[in-house]
């Protein structure tokens, strides 16, 4: 694999600037994110990253745990699905509603982040990263309103601003366009096929069989910036 392909599939951290032990972002978006964060702070919002860079190994672990039933799979109503009666194909689609295939997560790129407002999270309430938190009756709604007005000024957009038949709406997921636009164009179905072919992943045979559909529905099916 080339250096770019390793980066696109989460198999290198060479492009990552670590903000803490577990939060890293692409070094080329650090300045823009800091400016976004300062602007939010002036509006009384403590913009905080919940998840930044995610390695291939981490994404693979998430996939394996959901596919095997160790971790719960939730639907768009935040209800836990009973997977016993799902076909393998149905299970794949259920997982991909919220969790990307390993090697195909935008979090591999380091320029996509999940954000929340630390000062708006009620005391003793854990962060859920669920749509209701960001909607009109949710505690992060002021963040939703502020980002809708200001995120683009700093180069950020929402790739999953609404449900398009693939990934669920993710109002917490910000993408830094100057980088992610290039990476999106460089990320091919062939690269994903090669990655999965060389990975011990649950559902592998069917994943490879229906990969064209998955690529179209979940990977390139995003908002226009």
Short mmCIF file of C-alpha atoms in Angstrom, two decimals, residues 33 36 47-51 113-117 127 129 134 140 143 147 158 171-174:
data_model
loop_
_atom_site.label_atom_id
_atom_site.label_comp_id
_atom_site.label_asym_id
_atom_site.label_seq_id
_atom_site.Cartn_x
_atom_site.Cartn_y
_atom_site.Cartn_z
CA UNK A 33 -10.11 23.49 14.68
CA UNK A 36 -13.48 27.03 15.53
CA UNK A 47 -16.60 22.68 21.91
CA UNK A 48 -15.02 19.32 22.74
CA UNK A 49 -13.92 16.34 20.67
CA UNK A 50 -15.44 13.04 21.75
CA UNK A 51 -13.75 11.01 19.01
CA UNK A 113 -14.41 14.38 14.43
CA UNK A 114 -17.37 13.76 16.73
CA UNK A 115 -18.05 16.84 18.86
CA UNK A 116 -20.18 17.95 21.79
CA UNK A 117 -20.39 20.91 24.17
CA UNK A 127 -22.34 11.50 26.81
CA UNK A 129 -23.70 10.80 21.02
CA UNK A 134 -28.63 17.62 19.46
CA UNK A 140 -26.66 20.22 22.88
CA UNK A 143 -24.29 23.74 19.75
CA UNK A 147 -22.39 25.07 14.23
CA UNK A 158 -21.68 17.78 8.23
CA UNK A 171 -25.36 15.84 14.02
CA UNK A 172 -22.15 15.44 16.03
CA UNK A 173 -19.95 14.45 13.05
CA UNK A 174 -17.88 17.31 11.60
#
